[in-house]
Amino acid sequence: GNSVTQMEGPVTLSEEAFLTINCTYTATGYPSLFWYVQYPGEGLQLLLKATKADDKGSNKGFEATYRKETTSFHLEKGSVQVSDSAVYFCALSLDNYGQNFVFGPGTRLSVLP
Amino acid sequence: EAGVAQSPRYKIIEKRQSVAFWCNPISGHATLYWYQQILGQGPKLLIQFQNNGVVDDSQLPKDRFSAERLKGVDSTLKIQPAKLEDSAVYLCASSESYNEQFFGPGTRLTVL
């Protein structure tokens, strides 16, 4: 079946530290990959996405590269801020109509001043 | 543009009672999703509509959950009767055909 695995949290960093949140996937087809972010008390927001191998998605200083050979889509940011504290979800979709959309369990990030 | 609207934002009921949630997607979005998010977990898809037809309801507990999307716009998700394990946040999302989903704020359900 299709699934997404993320590193367990919580992840606690100091402001300006480097962030990596690992994400690997298993899929029967050739998925599109996403990172969503959920700030406290809010719904999920799309952070970035990549639709084919070697694509790099980027937004708000976050980046992730679609690595087909390692079935990974790790999220990185060079210098985190307190405002980045949130839960981050890796997800995949197997077709252009969003069917078979599967989320990972989420990784909670806390950034300390 | 207006986002996905959901109501109510919070609901507390006793087990065996019924509850309904409402979702209004972004205008023009043909695809609508309902997810269940249990505390500490990722969202789990319950049902997906394309216009007013069901595309996927394989994970919907059909003995107690039902959903409809009349006229291909608004949608209602109902639980009848509720169980303690239904306590969760129910998220509605909508999308056009490019697989980017836009989420509403969710409804937090507590079943006592």
mmCIF file of C-alpha atoms in Angstrom:
data_model
loop_
_atom_site.group_PDB
_atom_site.id
_atom_site.type_symbol
_atom_site.label_atom_id
_atom_site.label_comp_id
_atom_site.label_asym_id
_atom_site.label_seq_id
_atom_site.Cartn_x
_atom_site.Cartn_y
_atom_site.Cartn_z
ATOM 1 C CA GLY A 1 0.000 0.000 0.000
ATOM 2 C CA ASN A 2 0.908 3.672 -0.081
ATOM 3 C CA SER A 3 2.432 5.197 3.015
ATOM 4 C CA VAL A 4 4.524 8.067 4.335
ATOM 5 C CA THR A 5 7.016 7.832 7.178
ATOM 6 C CA GLN A 6 8.393 10.841 9.028
ATOM 7 C CA MET A 7 10.963 11.273 11.741
ATOM 8 C CA GLU A 8 9.422 11.267 15.164
ATOM 9 C CA GLY A 9 9.121 14.460 17.085
ATOM 10 C CA PRO A 10 9.095 16.625 18.871
ATOM 11 C CA VAL A 11 12.061 18.410 17.396
ATOM 12 C CA THR A 12 13.364 21.261 19.522
ATOM 13 C CA LEU A 13 15.831 23.761 18.080
ATOM 14 C CA SER A 14 17.253 27.124 18.981
ATOM 15 C CA GLU A 15 16.515 30.094 16.755
ATOM 16 C CA GLU A 16 18.793 30.254 13.666
ATOM 17 C CA ALA A 17 19.594 26.535 13.836
ATOM 18 C CA PHE A 18 19.512 24.295 10.755
ATOM 19 C CA LEU A 19 16.418 22.143 10.346
ATOM 20 C CA THR A 20 15.997 18.758 8.690
ATOM 21 C CA ILE A 21 12.806 16.710 8.940
ATOM 22 C CA ASN A 22 13.112 13.356 7.224
ATOM 23 C CA CYS A 23 10.336 11.939 5.065
ATOM 24 C CA THR A 24 10.304 8.699 3.098
ATOM 25 C CA TYR A 25 7.466 7.172 1.152
ATOM 26 C CA THR A 26 6.177 3.942 -0.320
ATOM 27 C CA ALA A 27 3.909 4.192 -3.343
ATOM 28 C CA THR A 28 2.535 1.861 -5.983
ATOM 29 C CA GLY A 29 2.869 4.523 -8.657
ATOM 30 C CA TYR A 30 4.762 7.730 -9.291
ATOM 31 C CA PRO A 31 3.497 10.218 -6.712
ATOM 32 C CA SER A 32 3.539 13.947 -6.254
ATOM 33 C CA LEU A 33 5.002 14.931 -2.896
ATOM 34 C CA PHE A 34 3.996 17.670 -0.477
ATOM 35 C CA TRP A 35 4.870 19.306 2.794
ATOM 36 C CA TYR A 36 1.998 20.823 4.750
ATOM 37 C CA VAL A 37 2.321 22.908 7.911
ATOM 38 C CA GLN A 38 -0.202 23.246 10.732
ATOM 39 C CA TYR A 39 0.218 26.177 13.083
ATOM 40 C CA PRO A 40 -1.422 25.975 16.517
ATOM 41 C CA GLY A 41 -5.198 26.217 16.297
ATOM 42 C CA GLU A 42 -5.225 26.423 12.505
ATOM 43 C CA GLY A 43 -5.895 24.161 9.551
ATOM 44 C CA LEU A 44 -3.213 22.697 7.311
ATOM 45 C CA GLN A 45 -1.476 24.923 4.780
ATOM 46 C CA LEU A 46 0.532 23.794 1.788
ATOM 47 C CA LEU A 47 4.194 24.684 2.349
ATOM 48 C CA LEU A 48 5.769 23.276 -0.815
ATOM 49 C CA LYS A 49 5.429 20.514 -3.365
ATOM 50 C CA ALA A 50 7.284 18.599 -6.079
ATOM 51 C CA THR A 51 5.699 16.610 -8.867
ATOM 52 C CA LYS A 52 8.604 14.717 -10.431
ATOM 53 C CA ALA A 53 12.007 13.309 -9.599
ATOM 54 C CA ASP A 54 14.774 15.832 -8.844
ATOM 55 C CA ASP A 55 12.274 18.693 -8.555
ATOM 56 C CA LYS A 56 12.961 21.044 -5.666
ATOM 57 C CA GLY A 57 10.047 22.662 -3.917
ATOM 58 C CA SER A 58 10.722 25.834 -1.944
ATOM 59 C CA ASN A 59 8.783 28.399 0.052
ATOM 60 C CA LYS A 60 9.470 30.743 2.995
ATOM 61 C CA GLY A 61 13.072 29.538 3.210
ATOM 62 C CA PHE A 62 12.073 25.864 3.342
ATOM 63 C CA GLU A 63 13.244 23.427 0.661
ATOM 64 C CA ALA A 64 12.704 19.773 -0.214
ATOM 65 C CA THR A 65 14.023 17.747 -3.145
ATOM 66 C CA TYR A 66 12.154 14.793 -4.652
ATOM 67 C CA ARG A 67 14.620 11.879 -4.569
ATOM 68 C CA LYS A 68 13.192 8.934 -6.446
ATOM 69 C CA GLU A 69 16.237 6.704 -5.880
ATOM 70 C CA THR A 70 15.889 6.966 -2.103
ATOM 71 C CA THR A 71 12.082 7.536 -2.094
ATOM 72 C CA SER A 72 12.622 10.584 0.089
ATOM 73 C CA PHE A 73 11.461 14.185 0.375
ATOM 74 C CA HIS A 74 13.336 15.657 3.333
ATOM 75 C CA LEU A 75 12.396 19.161 4.516
ATOM 76 C CA GLU A 76 15.221 21.613 5.246
ATOM 77 C CA LYS A 77 15.630 25.199 6.367
ATOM 78 C CA GLY A 78 18.906 26.935 6.924
ATOM 79 C CA SER A 79 17.889 29.171 9.819
ATOM 80 C CA VAL A 80 14.672 28.568 11.737
ATOM 81 C CA GLN A 81 12.669 31.222 13.542
ATOM 82 C CA VAL A 82 10.368 31.026 16.542
ATOM 83 C CA SER A 83 7.465 31.587 14.153
ATOM 84 C CA ASP A 84 8.289 28.284 12.409
ATOM 85 C CA SER A 85 7.056 26.367 15.454
ATOM 86 C CA ALA A 86 4.303 24.126 14.100
ATOM 87 C CA VAL A 87 3.524 20.560 13.053
ATOM 88 C CA TYR A 88 4.874 19.545 9.642
ATOM 89 C CA PHE A 89 3.204 16.835 7.554
ATOM 90 C CA CYS A 90 4.722 15.045 4.585
ATOM 91 C CA ALA A 91 2.172 13.726 2.094
ATOM 92 C CA LEU A 92 1.848 12.079 -1.287
ATOM 93 C CA SER A 93 -0.755 11.978 -4.032
ATOM 94 C CA LEU A 94 -0.898 9.466 -6.825
ATOM 95 C CA ASP A 95 -2.828 11.317 -9.503
ATOM 96 C CA ASN A 96 -3.662 14.755 -10.765
ATOM 97 C CA TYR A 97 -7.068 14.725 -9.064
ATOM 98 C CA GLY A 98 -5.683 14.282 -5.572
ATOM 99 C CA GLN A 99 -6.844 10.739 -5.190
ATOM 100 C CA ASN A 100 -4.987 8.413 -2.910
ATOM 101 C CA PHE A 101 -3.777 11.364 -0.841
ATOM 102 C CA VAL A 102 -1.802 9.991 2.110
ATOM 103 C CA PHE A 103 -0.386 11.983 5.016
ATOM 104 C CA GLY A 104 2.453 11.087 7.322
ATOM 105 C CA PRO A 105 1.957 11.255 11.105
ATOM 106 C CA GLY A 106 3.447 14.731 11.426
ATOM 107 C CA THR A 107 6.532 16.108 13.164
ATOM 108 C CA ARG A 108 6.164 18.781 15.805
ATOM 109 C CA LEU A 109 8.825 21.492 15.690
ATOM 110 C CA SER A 110 9.472 23.849 18.583
ATOM 111 C CA VAL A 111 11.905 26.714 18.067
ATOM 112 C CA LEU A 112 13.221 28.406 21.196
ATOM 113 C CA PRO A 113 14.409 32.032 21.277
ATOM 114 C CA GLU B 1 -10.361 34.740 -2.435
ATOM 115 C CA ALA B 2 -12.344 33.232 0.419
ATOM 116 C CA GLY B 3 -10.993 30.039 1.933
ATOM 117 C CA VAL B 4 -12.704 26.818 2.922
ATOM 118 C CA ALA B 5 -15.356 27.472 5.566
ATOM 119 C CA GLN B 6 -16.363 24.970 8.227
ATOM 120 C CA SER B 7 -18.846 25.035 11.063
ATOM 121 C CA PRO B 8 -19.146 24.596 13.905
ATOM 122 C CA ARG B 9 -15.570 25.068 15.116
ATOM 123 C CA TYR B 10 -16.165 23.089 18.300
ATOM 124 C CA LYS B 11 -18.735 20.520 19.340
ATOM 125 C CA ILE B 12 -19.159 18.521 22.521
ATOM 126 C CA ILE B 13 -21.670 15.661 22.600
ATOM 127 C CA GLU B 14 -22.339 12.531 24.582
ATOM 128 C CA LYS B 15 -21.803 9.088 23.124
ATOM 129 C CA ARG B 16 -24.697 7.718 21.105
ATOM 130 C CA GLN B 17 -25.791 11.227 20.133
ATOM 131 C CA SER B 18 -25.734 12.502 16.563
ATOM 132 C CA VAL B 19 -23.688 15.350 15.130
ATOM 133 C CA ALA B 20 -23.304 17.061 11.773
ATOM 134 C CA PHE B 21 -20.527 19.175 10.306
ATOM 135 C CA TRP B 22 -20.808 21.589 7.412
ATOM 136 C CA CYS B 23 -18.222 22.601 4.810
ATOM 137 C CA ASN B 24 -18.269 25.236 2.085
ATOM 138 C CA PRO B 25 -15.336 24.806 -0.316
ATOM 139 C CA ILE B 26 -13.520 27.434 -2.312
ATOM 140 C CA SER B 27 -15.684 28.603 -5.190
ATOM 141 C CA GLY B 28 -15.074 26.582 -8.336
ATOM 142 C CA HIS B 29 -13.268 23.706 -6.639
ATOM 143 C CA ALA B 30 -14.725 20.482 -7.950
ATOM 144 C CA THR B 31 -13.042 18.150 -5.463
ATOM 145 C CA LEU B 32 -13.942 18.094 -1.771
ATOM 146 C CA TYR B 33 -12.413 15.966 0.970
ATOM 147 C CA TRP B 34 -13.305 15.116 4.551
ATOM 148 C CA TYR B 35 -10.496 14.022 6.859
ATOM 149 C CA GLN B 36 -10.398 12.795 10.429
ATOM 150 C CA GLN B 37 -7.388 13.923 12.456
ATOM 151 C CA ILE B 38 -6.968 12.196 15.793
ATOM 152 C CA LEU B 39 -4.721 13.987 18.265
ATOM 153 C CA GLY B 40 -1.063 13.361 17.479
ATOM 154 C CA GLN B 41 -1.728 11.746 14.104
ATOM 155 C CA GLY B 42 -1.855 12.821 10.487
ATOM 156 C CA PRO B 43 -5.175 13.395 8.744
ATOM 157 C CA LYS B 44 -6.940 10.280 7.515
ATOM 158 C CA LEU B 45 -9.121 10.582 4.433
ATOM 159 C CA LEU B 46 -12.748 9.655 5.117
ATOM 160 C CA ILE B 47 -14.384 10.554 1.821
ATOM 161 C CA GLN B 48 -13.595 12.355 -1.419
ATOM 162 C CA PHE B 49 -16.162 13.937 -3.746
ATOM 163 C CA GLN B 50 -15.691 14.977 -7.353
ATOM 164 C CA ASN B 51 -18.518 17.460 -7.939
ATOM 165 C CA ASN B 52 -21.438 15.655 -6.241
ATOM 166 C CA GLY B 53 -20.203 12.116 -6.869
ATOM 167 C CA VAL B 54 -18.199 9.989 -4.423
ATOM 168 C CA VAL B 55 -14.697 9.125 -5.669
ATOM 169 C CA ASP B 56 -13.355 7.342 -2.595
ATOM 170 C CA ASP B 57 -15.102 6.387 0.650
ATOM 171 C CA SER B 58 -13.117 3.268 1.417
ATOM 172 C CA GLN B 59 -12.132 4.465 4.913
ATOM 173 C CA LEU B 60 -15.509 5.871 5.910
ATOM 174 C CA PRO B 61 -17.164 3.828 8.709
ATOM 175 C CA LYS B 62 -20.433 3.561 6.856
ATOM 176 C CA ASP B 63 -22.348 2.035 9.744
ATOM 177 C CA ARG B 64 -22.225 5.384 11.549
ATOM 178 C CA PHE B 65 -20.764 8.008 9.217
ATOM 179 C CA SER B 66 -22.472 9.519 6.194
ATOM 180 C CA ALA B 67 -21.674 12.419 3.909
ATOM 181 C CA GLU B 68 -23.343 14.211 1.078
ATOM 182 C CA ARG B 69 -22.513 16.992 -1.307
ATOM 183 C CA LEU B 70 -25.677 18.391 -2.774
ATOM 184 C CA LYS B 71 -25.382 20.311 -6.049
ATOM 185 C CA GLY B 72 -21.624 19.788 -6.026
ATOM 186 C CA VAL B 73 -20.919 22.676 -3.636
ATOM 187 C CA ASP B 74 -21.512 22.490 0.140
ATOM 188 C CA SER B 75 -21.050 19.252 1.997
ATOM 189 C CA THR B 76 -22.280 17.769 5.264
ATOM 190 C CA LEU B 77 -20.643 14.992 7.280
ATOM 191 C CA LYS B 78 -22.808 13.222 9.859
ATOM 192 C CA ILE B 79 -22.028 10.806 12.669
ATOM 193 C CA GLN B 80 -24.889 8.772 14.100
ATOM 194 C CA PRO B 81 -24.459 7.447 16.750
ATOM 195 C CA ALA B 82 -21.162 8.861 17.982
ATOM 196 C CA LYS B 83 -18.606 6.789 19.882
ATOM 197 C CA LEU B 84 -15.858 7.908 22.216
ATOM 198 C CA GLU B 85 -13.220 7.083 19.588
ATOM 199 C CA ASP B 86 -14.792 9.591 17.190
ATOM 200 C CA SER B 87 -13.260 12.405 19.228
ATOM 201 C CA ALA B 88 -11.023 14.175 16.703
ATOM 202 C CA VAL B 89 -10.705 17.197 14.465
ATOM 203 C CA TYR B 90 -12.695 16.884 11.251
ATOM 204 C CA LEU B 91 -11.051 18.700 8.394
ATOM 205 C CA CYS B 92 -12.593 19.685 5.104
ATOM 206 C CA ALA B 93 -10.432 20.480 2.078
ATOM 207 C CA SER B 94 -11.060 21.373 -1.540
ATOM 208 C CA SER B 95 -8.988 21.425 -4.703
ATOM 209 C CA GLU B 96 -9.014 22.023 -8.419
ATOM 210 C CA SER B 97 -7.493 19.376 -10.630
ATOM 211 C CA TYR B 98 -3.861 20.024 -9.749
ATOM 212 C CA ASN B 99 -3.772 18.041 -6.488
ATOM 213 C CA GLU B 100 -3.077 20.999 -4.192
ATOM 214 C CA GLN B 101 -5.567 20.897 -1.352
ATOM 215 C CA PHE B 102 -6.801 23.900 0.605
ATOM 216 C CA PHE B 103 -7.918 23.142 4.132
ATOM 217 C CA GLY B 104 -10.533 24.686 6.347
ATOM 218 C CA PRO B 105 -9.899 25.383 10.057
ATOM 219 C CA GLY B 106 -11.543 22.143 11.140
ATOM 220 C CA THR B 107 -14.216 21.152 13.647
ATOM 221 C CA ARG B 108 -13.008 19.807 16.968
ATOM 222 C CA LEU B 109 -15.380 17.092 18.197
ATOM 223 C CA THR B 110 -15.322 15.823 21.768
ATOM 224 C CA VAL B 111 -17.447 12.792 22.584
ATOM 225 C CA LEU B 112 -18.050 12.247 26.315
#
